[in-house]
Short mmCIF file of C-alpha atoms in Angstrom, two decimals:
data_model
loop_
_atom_site.label_atom_id
_atom_site.label_comp_id
_atom_site.label_asym_id
_atom_site.label_seq_id
_atom_site.Cartn_x
_atom_site.Cartn_y
_atom_site.Cartn_z
CA MET A 1 0.85 -28.48 -19.03
CA ALA A 2 0.98 -25.94 -22.40
CA PRO A 3 4.96 -24.10 -22.39
CA ARG A 4 2.78 -20.53 -21.54
CA ALA A 5 0.59 -21.91 -18.59
CA HIS A 6 3.31 -24.01 -17.71
CA ARG A 7 5.54 -20.10 -18.02
CA ALA A 8 3.06 -18.95 -16.40
CA GLY A 9 3.28 -21.10 -12.84
CA GLN A 10 7.03 -20.32 -13.51
CA ARG A 11 6.58 -16.92 -12.96
CA GLN A 12 3.71 -17.22 -9.95
CA GLY A 13 6.14 -19.21 -8.58
CA ARG A 14 8.97 -16.76 -8.35
CA ARG A 15 6.88 -13.94 -7.54
CA ALA A 16 5.03 -16.37 -4.77
CA MET A 17 8.93 -16.87 -2.66
CA LEU A 18 9.65 -12.55 -3.19
CA MET A 19 9.12 -11.78 0.02
CA GLU A 20 10.44 -15.33 1.46
CA VAL A 21 13.40 -14.41 -0.55
CA LEU A 22 13.74 -11.10 0.65
CA PHE A 23 13.22 -12.29 4.67
CA GLU A 24 15.58 -15.70 4.22
CA ARG A 25 17.99 -15.79 1.31
CA PRO A 26 21.16 -13.30 0.70
CA VAL A 27 19.85 -9.18 0.14
CA THR A 28 21.31 -9.31 -3.23
CA ASP A 29 19.77 -12.88 -4.66
CA TYR A 30 16.55 -10.31 -3.60
CA LEU A 31 17.15 -7.45 -5.56
CA ARG A 32 18.18 -10.08 -8.71
CA ASP A 33 15.07 -12.39 -8.25
CA ALA A 34 12.40 -9.37 -7.29
CA ALA A 35 14.09 -6.12 -10.18
CA ILE A 36 11.59 -4.51 -12.06
CA GLY A 37 10.96 -6.06 -15.79
CA THR A 38 9.00 -5.68 -19.14
CA ASP A 39 5.80 -5.59 -17.09
CA PRO A 40 5.10 -2.74 -14.84
CA CYS A 41 5.31 -1.68 -10.66
CA VAL A 42 1.85 -1.33 -9.34
CA PHE A 43 2.43 1.39 -5.58
CA VAL A 44 -1.03 -0.05 -4.12
CA HIS A 45 -1.43 3.54 -2.43
CA ILE A 46 -2.82 2.59 1.22
CA PRO A 47 -3.82 6.47 2.55
CA LYS A 48 -2.00 8.17 4.40
CA THR A 49 1.27 5.89 4.44
CA ALA A 50 3.12 8.41 3.36
CA GLY A 51 2.36 7.01 -0.36
CA THR A 52 1.81 9.84 -1.90
CA SER A 53 6.01 11.06 -1.39
CA LEU A 54 6.61 7.95 -2.83
CA ARG A 55 4.22 7.51 -5.45
CA THR A 56 5.39 11.33 -6.83
CA GLU A 57 9.11 9.93 -7.11
CA LEU A 58 8.77 6.46 -7.99
CA ALA A 59 6.18 8.21 -11.19
CA ALA A 60 9.50 9.92 -12.15
CA LEU A 61 12.54 7.58 -12.05
CA LEU A 62 9.97 5.45 -13.55
CA GLU A 63 8.64 6.42 -16.89
CA PRO A 64 6.41 6.16 -18.55
CA SER A 65 4.03 6.14 -15.63
CA ALA A 66 0.35 6.81 -14.91
CA SER A 67 -2.23 6.97 -11.32
CA ILE A 68 -5.28 4.91 -11.63
CA ALA A 69 -7.98 7.09 -9.49
CA VAL A 70 -12.03 7.77 -9.68
CA ASP A 71 -13.16 9.99 -12.08
CA ALA A 72 -14.24 13.82 -10.00
CA ALA A 73 -17.25 13.83 -11.26
CA ASP A 74 -18.70 10.65 -10.49
CA GLY A 75 -21.34 11.76 -7.74
CA ARG A 76 -21.55 8.24 -6.56
CA PRO A 77 -20.64 7.32 -3.32
CA ASP A 78 -19.42 4.37 -3.75
CA PHE A 79 -15.59 4.53 -3.95
CA ARG A 80 -15.12 1.10 -4.49
CA ALA A 81 -17.39 0.69 -7.97
CA ARG A 82 -16.34 4.19 -8.81
CA MET A 83 -12.59 2.24 -8.28
CA ASP A 84 -14.22 -0.79 -10.60
CA ASP A 85 -14.89 1.69 -13.22
CA ALA A 86 -11.14 3.32 -12.98
CA VAL A 87 -9.74 0.19 -13.51
CA GLU A 88 -11.05 -1.67 -16.17
CA GLN A 89 -10.88 2.00 -18.00
CA PHE A 90 -7.36 2.05 -17.69
CA LEU A 91 -7.01 -1.90 -19.06
CA LYS A 92 -8.77 -0.76 -21.67
CA ASP A 93 -7.38 2.18 -22.78
CA GLY A 94 -3.82 -0.05 -22.43
CA GLY A 95 -1.58 2.77 -20.17
CA PRO A 96 0.57 4.40 -22.15
CA ALA A 97 3.52 2.17 -23.71
CA GLY A 98 6.20 0.78 -22.24
CA ILE A 99 3.92 1.40 -18.89
CA ARG A 100 6.57 1.13 -15.93
CA PHE A 101 4.97 1.93 -12.92
CA VAL A 102 0.86 2.35 -11.84
CA SER A 103 -0.03 3.35 -8.46
CA GLY A 104 -3.12 4.13 -7.12
CA HIS A 105 -5.57 3.95 -3.89
CA LEU A 106 -6.46 0.20 -5.48
CA LEU A 107 -8.28 -2.44 -2.94
CA ALA A 108 -6.99 -6.28 -3.54
CA ARG A 109 -9.80 -7.33 -6.31
CA HIS A 110 -7.99 -3.88 -8.16
CA ALA A 111 -5.08 -5.31 -7.83
CA ALA A 112 -6.05 -9.09 -8.83
CA ARG A 113 -7.26 -7.05 -11.56
CA LEU A 114 -4.08 -5.61 -12.86
CA ARG A 115 -2.05 -8.85 -11.93
CA SER A 116 -4.00 -11.25 -13.96
CA HIS A 117 -3.35 -8.72 -16.84
CA TYR A 118 0.47 -8.05 -15.73
CA THR A 119 1.18 -11.24 -14.91
CA ASP A 120 5.03 -10.03 -14.66
CA ALA A 121 4.75 -6.98 -12.81
CA ARG A 122 5.93 -6.55 -9.59
CA PHE A 123 3.43 -5.19 -6.33
CA VAL A 124 5.17 -2.78 -3.75
CA THR A 125 3.12 -1.40 -0.52
CA LEU A 126 3.89 0.94 2.24
CA LEU A 127 1.89 -0.03 6.30
CA ARG A 128 1.76 2.39 9.01
CA ASN A 129 0.95 1.65 12.27
CA PRO A 130 -2.97 1.20 12.30
CA VAL A 131 -3.13 3.69 15.66
CA ASP A 132 -1.00 6.29 13.41
CA ARG A 133 -2.36 5.69 10.36
CA VAL A 134 -6.43 5.88 11.61
CA VAL A 135 -5.69 9.73 14.10
CA SER A 136 -3.87 10.98 10.93
CA ASP A 137 -6.58 10.34 8.18
CA TYR A 138 -8.70 11.35 10.93
CA ARG A 139 -7.44 14.39 10.94
CA HIS A 140 -6.62 15.08 7.29
CA GLN A 141 -10.60 14.05 6.58
CA ARG A 142 -11.15 17.39 9.31
CA SER A 143 -9.15 19.57 7.09
CA PRO A 144 -10.33 21.92 4.49
CA ARG A 145 -7.10 19.84 1.83
CA ASN A 146 -10.94 17.43 1.97
CA PRO A 147 -12.85 18.99 -0.82
CA LEU A 148 -15.67 17.00 1.65
CA GLN A 149 -14.83 18.47 4.80
CA ALA A 150 -18.08 19.78 5.84
CA ASP A 151 -19.92 15.97 4.99
CA PHE A 152 -17.34 13.98 7.48
CA THR A 153 -16.82 16.38 10.11
CA ALA A 154 -21.16 16.22 10.95
CA ARG A 155 -20.69 12.22 9.74
CA PHE A 156 -17.83 12.11 12.68
CA PRO A 157 -18.17 14.56 14.81
CA THR A 158 -15.29 12.96 16.80
CA LEU A 159 -12.86 10.25 16.16
CA LYS A 160 -14.43 7.16 18.09
CA ASP A 161 -17.01 8.27 16.25
CA TYR A 162 -14.73 7.67 12.65
CA VAL A 163 -12.91 4.27 14.85
CA ASP A 164 -16.39 2.97 15.11
CA PHE A 165 -17.34 2.83 11.58
CA ALA A 166 -16.69 -0.89 10.14
CA PRO A 167 -16.06 0.18 6.50
CA GLU A 168 -13.27 2.08 7.59
CA GLN A 169 -12.42 -0.17 10.02
CA ASN A 170 -8.62 -2.44 9.07
CA ARG A 171 -8.56 -0.22 6.23
CA MET A 172 -4.52 -1.60 5.07
CA ALA A 173 -5.86 -5.31 4.94
CA ARG A 174 -8.74 -3.86 2.67
CA HIS A 175 -6.38 -2.70 -0.33
CA LEU A 176 -4.14 -5.48 0.45
CA VAL A 177 -6.10 -9.15 1.08
CA PRO A 178 -9.01 -10.93 -1.20
CA ASP A 179 -12.32 -10.13 1.10
CA PRO A 180 -13.34 -13.24 1.93
CA LEU A 181 -9.70 -13.52 3.20
CA LEU A 182 -10.47 -10.47 5.28
CA ALA A 183 -13.83 -11.84 6.28
CA SER A 184 -12.68 -14.54 7.29
CA GLY A 185 -10.69 -12.57 9.93
CA ARG A 186 -7.56 -14.85 10.00
CA ALA A 187 -4.57 -12.67 10.60
CA ALA A 188 -2.16 -15.60 10.09
CA ALA A 189 -4.04 -16.10 6.10
CA CYS A 190 -4.03 -13.04 5.72
CA ILE A 191 -0.14 -12.18 6.37
CA ALA A 192 0.41 -15.43 3.67
CA TYR A 193 -1.64 -14.16 1.01
CA ILE A 194 0.54 -10.41 1.08
CA MET A 195 3.85 -12.79 1.54
CA ARG A 196 2.60 -14.36 -1.85
CA ALA A 197 1.46 -11.56 -3.68
CA TYR A 198 3.75 -8.55 -3.23
CA ALA A 199 7.23 -7.73 -3.88
CA PHE A 200 7.98 -5.68 -1.70
CA VAL A 201 5.67 -4.35 1.99
CA GLY A 202 7.59 -1.12 3.57
CA ILE A 203 6.92 0.73 6.37
CA GLN A 204 6.82 4.14 6.78
CA GLU A 205 8.08 3.63 9.61
CA MET A 206 11.82 2.55 8.03
CA TYR A 207 11.28 5.10 4.90
CA GLU A 208 14.50 6.17 3.73
CA VAL A 209 14.75 1.94 3.94
CA SER A 210 11.65 1.29 1.95
CA PHE A 211 12.21 3.76 -0.72
CA LEU A 212 15.91 2.66 -0.59
CA THR A 213 14.63 -0.80 -1.24
CA VAL A 214 11.83 -0.24 -4.35
CA THR A 215 14.29 1.85 -5.75
CA ALA A 216 16.65 -0.55 -5.93
CA LEU A 217 14.40 -2.69 -7.60
CA SER A 218 14.18 -0.36 -10.48
CA GLY A 219 18.36 -0.22 -10.84
CA ARG A 220 18.39 2.77 -9.34
CA PRO A 221 18.75 3.25 -5.64
CA ARG A 222 18.61 6.13 -3.81
CA LEU A 223 18.00 8.70 -0.71
CA PRO A 224 13.93 9.64 -0.63
CA SER A 225 14.18 14.13 -1.54
CA LEU A 226 9.62 14.64 -0.98
CA ARG A 227 7.34 15.25 2.08
CA ILE A 228 4.40 15.81 0.18
CA ASN A 229 0.51 15.77 1.91
CA VAL A 230 2.09 15.57 5.91
CA ASN A 231 -0.99 16.88 8.18
CA GLU A 232 0.86 20.76 9.08
CA ASP A 233 0.43 20.99 12.56
CA ASP A 234 1.90 20.52 16.07
CA GLU A 235 2.87 16.62 18.19
CA ASP A 236 0.08 17.13 20.14
CA GLU A 237 -2.58 17.45 18.18
CA ARG A 238 -1.62 14.63 17.21
CA ARG A 239 -1.34 12.62 20.23
CA VAL A 240 -4.16 10.31 21.05
CA THR A 241 -4.77 8.37 25.23
CA THR A 242 -3.35 5.16 26.06
CA ALA A 243 -7.02 4.03 25.78
CA MET A 244 -7.79 5.78 22.51
CA ALA A 245 -4.90 3.98 21.54
CA GLN A 246 -6.00 0.84 22.44
CA TYR A 247 -9.14 1.73 21.55
CA ILE A 248 -8.37 2.16 17.60
CA GLY A 249 -5.49 -1.08 17.89
CA GLN A 250 -9.36 -3.82 19.08
CA ALA A 251 -11.32 -1.70 15.76
CA ASN A 252 -8.52 -2.80 13.81
CA ARG A 253 -7.10 -6.03 14.98
CA LEU A 254 -5.84 -7.39 11.22
CA ASP A 255 -4.00 -3.94 10.79
CA VAL A 256 -1.92 -4.85 13.81
CA ALA A 257 -1.35 -8.20 13.20
CA ILE A 258 -0.32 -7.23 9.60
CA TYR A 259 1.73 -4.30 10.20
CA ASP A 260 3.64 -6.25 13.30
CA HIS A 261 4.76 -9.04 11.06
CA PHE A 262 5.74 -6.98 8.51
CA HIS A 263 7.59 -4.42 10.64
CA ALA A 264 8.98 -7.16 12.66
CA ARG A 265 11.05 -8.76 9.41
CA LEU A 266 11.41 -5.29 7.58
CA ALA A 267 13.42 -4.40 10.73
CA GLY A 268 15.52 -8.18 10.93
CA ALA A 269 16.44 -7.05 7.64
CA ALA A 270 16.83 -4.14 7.70
CA PRO A 271 20.70 -4.20 8.08
CA ALA A 272 21.56 -5.97 5.21
CA LEU A 273 19.31 -4.43 3.10
CA SER A 274 21.49 -1.02 4.28
CA ALA A 275 24.48 -2.55 3.87
CA VAL A 276 23.86 -3.26 0.32
CA LEU A 277 22.30 -0.98 -0.90
CA ALA A 278 24.72 1.97 0.80
CA ALA A 279 27.91 0.06 -1.34
CA ALA A 280 25.20 0.42 -4.75
#
């Protein structure tokens, strides 16, 4: 093997082990091995997971930064194609010199393109309880903050209509795993891929320790201070019936399996993480 290819293989091996290091070895080993280096931290922002708050604070902490977003003037309805173009344009332009943080509503294929360019990047993401995420996303799309509110409301007059729309099912998995894996429906294979591809998978319901961990990878651990893009309403408007919650879960089985796995694993690691980071 040529030296450069050998080094790339070593990097891929280290990256493949990072989540296992977090879950199976001392926290100090993980923080050392997963630390952000010369290549940037890439945040795969899944909608309605508290990602806007995290992205805003990380962008200020890890400068220079860049956000990859679709062109608002592009009238094509296919988000995937628009984001394909945005990612390719970003790679063509090269981003700011010495870029340390990249974020966007990236799908798995976009993350793969960035990974091929930044071979030692640290990919991170946040998950949220799938039922809560779907309800929050639906309500956000129906709010005045969505410029396409009227079109969305006409197309999806009820939550059930939205839940039944196949392209929006398993939305977290669509951002994190390649299409062939997604189509297979094999939860264990999807989880294994994420374990290999990501340096950290946080949980919205454990936001403080998730935020602390990501900032620690930058060498500057800190507590979160922002809460952005949150639906403003009372608790009653967020509730759904038990039957609807079960219906949402059944329509998003892959997301439920992925979330349950990483929630349980991070909950197990959280005490040790908190203890080490509190002393940092």
